[in-house]
Short mmCIF file of C-alpha atoms and ligand atoms in Angstrom, two decimals:
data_model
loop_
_atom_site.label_atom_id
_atom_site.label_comp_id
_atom_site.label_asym_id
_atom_site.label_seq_id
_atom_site.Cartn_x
_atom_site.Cartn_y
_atom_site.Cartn_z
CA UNK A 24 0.00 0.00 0.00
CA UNK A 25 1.46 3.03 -0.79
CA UNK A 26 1.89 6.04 1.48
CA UNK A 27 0.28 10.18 0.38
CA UNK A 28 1.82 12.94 2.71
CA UNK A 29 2.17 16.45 2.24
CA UNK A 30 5.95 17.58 3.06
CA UNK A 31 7.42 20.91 3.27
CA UNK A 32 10.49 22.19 1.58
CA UNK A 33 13.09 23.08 4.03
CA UNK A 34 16.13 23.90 1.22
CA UNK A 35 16.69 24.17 -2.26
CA UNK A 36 20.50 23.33 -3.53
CA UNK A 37 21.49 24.80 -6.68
CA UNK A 38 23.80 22.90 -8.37
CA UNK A 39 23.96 24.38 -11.64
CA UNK A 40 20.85 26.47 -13.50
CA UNK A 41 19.02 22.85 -14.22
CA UNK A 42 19.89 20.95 -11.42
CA UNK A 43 18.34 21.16 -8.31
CA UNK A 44 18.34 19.64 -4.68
CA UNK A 45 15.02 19.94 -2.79
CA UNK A 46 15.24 19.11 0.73
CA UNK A 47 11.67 18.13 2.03
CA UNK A 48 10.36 17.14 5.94
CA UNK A 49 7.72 15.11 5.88
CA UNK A 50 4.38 15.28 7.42
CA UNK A 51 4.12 11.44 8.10
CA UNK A 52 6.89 9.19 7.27
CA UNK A 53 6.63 5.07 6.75
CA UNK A 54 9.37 3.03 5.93
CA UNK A 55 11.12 2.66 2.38
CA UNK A 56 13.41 0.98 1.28
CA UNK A 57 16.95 2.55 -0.18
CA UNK A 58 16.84 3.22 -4.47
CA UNK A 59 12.88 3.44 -3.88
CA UNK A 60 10.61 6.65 -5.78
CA UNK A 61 7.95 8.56 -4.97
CA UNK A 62 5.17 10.39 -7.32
CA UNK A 63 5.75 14.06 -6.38
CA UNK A 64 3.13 16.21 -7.46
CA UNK A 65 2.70 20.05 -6.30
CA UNK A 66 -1.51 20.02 -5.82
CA UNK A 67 -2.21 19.64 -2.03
CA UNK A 68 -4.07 15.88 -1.63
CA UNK A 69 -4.61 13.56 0.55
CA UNK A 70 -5.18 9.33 -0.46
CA UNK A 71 -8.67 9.38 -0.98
CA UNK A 72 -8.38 12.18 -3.54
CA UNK A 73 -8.05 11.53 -7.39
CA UNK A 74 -4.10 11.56 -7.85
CA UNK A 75 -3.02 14.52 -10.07
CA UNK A 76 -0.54 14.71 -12.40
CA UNK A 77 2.68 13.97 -10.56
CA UNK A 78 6.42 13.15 -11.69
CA UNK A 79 8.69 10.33 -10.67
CA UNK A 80 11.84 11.14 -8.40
CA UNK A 81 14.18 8.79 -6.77
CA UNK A 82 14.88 9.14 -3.05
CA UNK A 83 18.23 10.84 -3.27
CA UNK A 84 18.47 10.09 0.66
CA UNK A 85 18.02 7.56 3.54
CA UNK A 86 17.17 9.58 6.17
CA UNK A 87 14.42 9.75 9.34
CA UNK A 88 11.93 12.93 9.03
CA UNK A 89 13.87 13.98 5.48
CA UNK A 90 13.73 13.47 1.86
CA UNK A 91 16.13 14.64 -1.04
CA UNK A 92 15.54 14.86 -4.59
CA UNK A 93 17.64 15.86 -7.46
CA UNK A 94 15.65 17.18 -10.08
CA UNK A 95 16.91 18.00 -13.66
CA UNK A 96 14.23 20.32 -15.56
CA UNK A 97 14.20 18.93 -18.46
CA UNK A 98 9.95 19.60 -19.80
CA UNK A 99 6.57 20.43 -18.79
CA UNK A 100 6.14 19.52 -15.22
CA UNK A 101 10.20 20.16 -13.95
CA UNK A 102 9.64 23.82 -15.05
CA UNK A 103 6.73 23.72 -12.90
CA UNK A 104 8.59 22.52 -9.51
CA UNK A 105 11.82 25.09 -10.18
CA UNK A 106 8.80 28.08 -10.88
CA UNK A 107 6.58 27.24 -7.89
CA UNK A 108 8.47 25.05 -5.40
CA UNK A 109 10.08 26.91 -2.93
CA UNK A 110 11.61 26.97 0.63
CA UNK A 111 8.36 27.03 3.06
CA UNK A 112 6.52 25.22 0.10
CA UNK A 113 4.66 22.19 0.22
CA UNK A 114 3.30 19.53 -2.11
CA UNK A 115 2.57 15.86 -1.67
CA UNK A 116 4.55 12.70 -2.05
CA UNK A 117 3.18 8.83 -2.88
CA UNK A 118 5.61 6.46 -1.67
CA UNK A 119 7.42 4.01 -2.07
CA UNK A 120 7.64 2.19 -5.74
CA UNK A 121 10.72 -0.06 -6.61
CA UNK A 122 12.49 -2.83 -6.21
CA UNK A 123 15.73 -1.51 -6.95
CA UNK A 124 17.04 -2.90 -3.93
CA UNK A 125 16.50 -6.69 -2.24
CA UNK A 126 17.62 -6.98 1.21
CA UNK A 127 18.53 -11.14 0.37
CA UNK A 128 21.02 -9.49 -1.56
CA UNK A 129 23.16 -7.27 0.48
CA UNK A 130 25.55 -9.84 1.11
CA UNK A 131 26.38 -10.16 -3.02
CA UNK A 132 28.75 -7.81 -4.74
CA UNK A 133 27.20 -4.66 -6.29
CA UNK A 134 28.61 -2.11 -8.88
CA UNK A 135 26.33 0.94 -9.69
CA UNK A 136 27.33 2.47 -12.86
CA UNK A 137 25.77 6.25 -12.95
CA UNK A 138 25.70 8.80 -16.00
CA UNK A 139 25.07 12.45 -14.50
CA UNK A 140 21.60 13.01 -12.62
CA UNK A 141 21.64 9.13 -12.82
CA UNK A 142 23.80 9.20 -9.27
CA UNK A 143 20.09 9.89 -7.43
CA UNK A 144 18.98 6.48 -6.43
CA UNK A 145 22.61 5.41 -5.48
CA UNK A 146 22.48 7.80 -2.85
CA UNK A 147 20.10 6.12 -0.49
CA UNK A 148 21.57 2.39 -1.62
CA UNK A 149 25.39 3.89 -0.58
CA UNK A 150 23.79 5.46 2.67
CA UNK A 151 22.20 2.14 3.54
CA UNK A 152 25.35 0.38 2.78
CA UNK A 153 27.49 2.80 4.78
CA UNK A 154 24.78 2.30 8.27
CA UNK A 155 25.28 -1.27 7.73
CA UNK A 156 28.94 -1.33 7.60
CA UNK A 157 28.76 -3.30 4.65
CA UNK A 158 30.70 -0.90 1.97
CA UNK A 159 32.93 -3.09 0.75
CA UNK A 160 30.46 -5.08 -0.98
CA UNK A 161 29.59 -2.24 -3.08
CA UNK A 162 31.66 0.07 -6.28
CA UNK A 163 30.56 2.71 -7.83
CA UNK A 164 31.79 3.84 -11.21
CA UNK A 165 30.36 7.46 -12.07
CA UNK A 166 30.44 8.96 -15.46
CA UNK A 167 29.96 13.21 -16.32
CA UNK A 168 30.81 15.31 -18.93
CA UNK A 169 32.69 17.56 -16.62
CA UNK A 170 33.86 17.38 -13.24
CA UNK A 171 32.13 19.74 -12.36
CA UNK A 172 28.53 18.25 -12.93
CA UNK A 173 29.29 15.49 -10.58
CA UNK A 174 26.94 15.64 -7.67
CA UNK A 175 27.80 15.25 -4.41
CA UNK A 176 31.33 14.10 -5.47
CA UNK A 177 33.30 14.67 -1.66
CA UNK A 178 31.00 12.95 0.18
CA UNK A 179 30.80 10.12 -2.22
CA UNK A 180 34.92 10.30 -2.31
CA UNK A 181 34.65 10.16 1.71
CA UNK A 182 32.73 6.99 2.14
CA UNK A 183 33.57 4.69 -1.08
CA UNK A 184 37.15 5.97 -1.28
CA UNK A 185 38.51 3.28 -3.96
CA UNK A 186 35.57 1.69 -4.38
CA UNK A 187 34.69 4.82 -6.21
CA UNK A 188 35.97 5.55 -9.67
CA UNK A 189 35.22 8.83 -11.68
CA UNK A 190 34.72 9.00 -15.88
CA UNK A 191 34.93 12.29 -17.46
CA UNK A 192 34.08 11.80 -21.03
CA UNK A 193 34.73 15.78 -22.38
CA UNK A 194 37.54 16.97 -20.41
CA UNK A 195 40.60 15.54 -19.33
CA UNK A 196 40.85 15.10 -15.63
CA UNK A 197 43.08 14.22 -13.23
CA UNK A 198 43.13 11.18 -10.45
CA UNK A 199 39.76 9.84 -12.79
CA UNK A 200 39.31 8.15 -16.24
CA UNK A 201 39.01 10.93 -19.18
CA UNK A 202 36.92 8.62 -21.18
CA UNK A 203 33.30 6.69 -21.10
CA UNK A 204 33.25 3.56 -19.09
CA UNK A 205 34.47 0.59 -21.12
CA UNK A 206 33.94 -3.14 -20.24
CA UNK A 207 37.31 -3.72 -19.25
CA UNK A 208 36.56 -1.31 -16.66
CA UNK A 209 33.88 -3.15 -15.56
CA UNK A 210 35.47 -6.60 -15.99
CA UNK A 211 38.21 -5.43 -13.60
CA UNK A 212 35.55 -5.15 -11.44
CA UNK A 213 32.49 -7.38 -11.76
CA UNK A 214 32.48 -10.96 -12.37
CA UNK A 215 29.34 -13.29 -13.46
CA UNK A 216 27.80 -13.25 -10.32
CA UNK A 217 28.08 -9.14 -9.44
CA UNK A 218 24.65 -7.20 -9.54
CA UNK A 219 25.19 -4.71 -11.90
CA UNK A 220 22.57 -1.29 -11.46
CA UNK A 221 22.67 1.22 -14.22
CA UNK A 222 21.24 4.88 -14.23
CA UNK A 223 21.85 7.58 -16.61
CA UNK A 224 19.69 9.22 -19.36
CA UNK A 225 18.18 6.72 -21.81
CA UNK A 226 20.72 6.12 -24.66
CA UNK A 227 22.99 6.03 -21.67
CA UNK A 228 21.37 3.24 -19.51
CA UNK A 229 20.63 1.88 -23.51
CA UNK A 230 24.31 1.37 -24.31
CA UNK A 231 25.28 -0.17 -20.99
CA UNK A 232 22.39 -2.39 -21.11
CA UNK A 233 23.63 -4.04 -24.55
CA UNK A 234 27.35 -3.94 -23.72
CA UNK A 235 26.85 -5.72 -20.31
CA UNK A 236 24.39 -8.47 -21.96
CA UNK A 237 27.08 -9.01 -25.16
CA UNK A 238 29.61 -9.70 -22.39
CA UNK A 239 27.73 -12.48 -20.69
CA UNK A 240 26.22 -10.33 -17.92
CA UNK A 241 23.14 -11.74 -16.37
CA UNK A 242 22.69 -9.65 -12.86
CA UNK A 243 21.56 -6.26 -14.57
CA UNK A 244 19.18 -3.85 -13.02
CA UNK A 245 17.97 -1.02 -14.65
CA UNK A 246 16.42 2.20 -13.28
CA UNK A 247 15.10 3.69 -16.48
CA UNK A 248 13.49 7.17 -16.36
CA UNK A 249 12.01 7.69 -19.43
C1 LIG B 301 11.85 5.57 -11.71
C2 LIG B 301 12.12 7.00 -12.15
C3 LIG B 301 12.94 7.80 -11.37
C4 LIG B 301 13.20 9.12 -11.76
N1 LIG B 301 14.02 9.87 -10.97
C5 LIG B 301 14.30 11.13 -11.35
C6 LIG B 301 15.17 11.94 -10.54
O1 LIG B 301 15.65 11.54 -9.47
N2 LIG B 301 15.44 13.20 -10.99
C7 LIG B 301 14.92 13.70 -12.17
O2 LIG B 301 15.22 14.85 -12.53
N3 LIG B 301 14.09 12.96 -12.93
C8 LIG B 301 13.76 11.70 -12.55
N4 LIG B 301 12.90 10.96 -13.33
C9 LIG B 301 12.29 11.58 -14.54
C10 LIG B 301 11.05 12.41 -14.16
O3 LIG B 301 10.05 11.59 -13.62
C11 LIG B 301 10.40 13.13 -15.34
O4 LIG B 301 10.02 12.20 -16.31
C12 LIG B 301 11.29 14.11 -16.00
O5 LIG B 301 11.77 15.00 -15.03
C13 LIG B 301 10.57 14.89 -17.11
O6 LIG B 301 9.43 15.52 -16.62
P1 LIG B 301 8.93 16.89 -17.27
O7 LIG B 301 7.47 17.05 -17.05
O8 LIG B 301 9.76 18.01 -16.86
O9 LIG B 301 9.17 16.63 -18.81
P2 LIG B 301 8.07 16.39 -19.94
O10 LIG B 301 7.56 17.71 -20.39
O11 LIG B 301 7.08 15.36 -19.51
O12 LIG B 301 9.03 15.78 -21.05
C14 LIG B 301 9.47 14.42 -20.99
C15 LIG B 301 10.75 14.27 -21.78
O13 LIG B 301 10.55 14.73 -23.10
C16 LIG B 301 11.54 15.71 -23.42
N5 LIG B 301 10.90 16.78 -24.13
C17 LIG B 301 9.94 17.61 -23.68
N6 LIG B 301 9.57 18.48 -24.62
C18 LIG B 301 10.34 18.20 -25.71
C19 LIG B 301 10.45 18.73 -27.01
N7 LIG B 301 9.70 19.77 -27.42
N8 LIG B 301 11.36 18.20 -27.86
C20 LIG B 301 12.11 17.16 -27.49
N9 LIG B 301 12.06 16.60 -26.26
C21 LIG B 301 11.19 17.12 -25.40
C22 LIG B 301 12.11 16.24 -22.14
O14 LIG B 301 13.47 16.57 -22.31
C23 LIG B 301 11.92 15.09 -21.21
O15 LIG B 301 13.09 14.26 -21.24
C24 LIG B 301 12.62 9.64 -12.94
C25 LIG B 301 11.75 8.85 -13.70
C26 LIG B 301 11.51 7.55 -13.31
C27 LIG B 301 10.56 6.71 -14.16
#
């Protein structure tokens, strides 16, 4: 069954002119699981109302009281949340959807492979990972354009240290790959039996998807946006 509250915005990160963090406390909070989404729509409802039209954002977070979401505005209803969603603001959340994550896995080896605002629903995974000292089952191998449109880079740096490797496909860039992530990159790291996530925009996630399946991978997860 899945869970309407309102929730108020408490911040709004700008991390460039079409990428923002909205930091929301929630009226009433149930329990999610990490790498779930939420329908976030800015009408004021409650469950028994008609949903309205709503967008899909992954819980960039794991968190008691707090949600994050990194939203790209990209169309219609993105415009809408950067024009009318402010600090002091409030809309309403449905939650959770997914099954990115399987707690009979956490045991199993993990890479996430993220392109740009793909990072989002590695955030909550990593945080879960890092509370249940259980980091080194996990890599992450994040791919940009620039360095500079990496989100939340130090913190990531902090926590995965080596487990964490950086692709910079249009610049070069020191102590990370200046290229796209190849499949000797990911052969280094994964073998048959690693659960591989991908999340990027869709001729991203589209690429890995075929490259990982050519090379005999089996374990692929997919959290496609579009
Ligand atoms: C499971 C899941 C998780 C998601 N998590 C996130 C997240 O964490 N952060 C995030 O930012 N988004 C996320 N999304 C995507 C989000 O739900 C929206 O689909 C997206 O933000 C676009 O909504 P919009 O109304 O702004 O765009 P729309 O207006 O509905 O447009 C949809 C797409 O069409 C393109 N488009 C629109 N107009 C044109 C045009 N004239 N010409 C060509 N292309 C056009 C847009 O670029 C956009 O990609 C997620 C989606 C899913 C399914």
């Amino acid at each position: 069954m899945n869970h309407v509250t309102q929730a108020k915005v408490v911040q709004v990160i700008e991390h460039s002119k079409v990428i923002r963090e909205y930091i929301l406390e929630l009226e009433k909070e149930r329990k999610y699981n990490p790498g779930s989404f939420v329908q976030l729509t800015l009408d004021l409802v409650t469950a028994s109302d008609i949903w309205p039209e709503s967008r899909t954002f992954s819980i960039a977070s794991y968190e008691k009281g707090i949600m994050k979401f990194i939203i790209k505005n990209v169309g219609f209803y993105t415009s809408r949340i950067f024009d009318e969603l402010g600090v002091d603001d409030k809309c309403t959340i449905k939650y959770p959807f997914g099954d990115l994550f399987n707690k009979n896995f956490v045991n199993e080896k993990h890479l996430f492979i993220a392109g740009g605002v793909g990072i989002t629903p590695y955030l909550s995974l990593i945080k879960y990972y890092e509370l249940n000292n259980l980091l080194n089952n996990i890599s992450l191998f994040y791919s940009a354009k620039y360095f500079k449109d990496l989100l939340h880079y130090e913190p990531l740096k902090n926590v995965l240290g080596e487990n964490m490797e950086v692709f910079i496909t249009r610049e070069k860039c020191t102590g990370c790959h200046s290229k796209r992530i190849s499949i000797e990159n990911v052969k280094r790291i994964a073998d048959k039996e690693t659960n591989i996530y991908v999340c990027g925009s869709k001729s991203f996630n589209k690429d890995y998807k075929e490259l990982l399946n050519e090379n005999g991978y089996t374990k692929i997860y997919m959290d496609e946006w579009e």
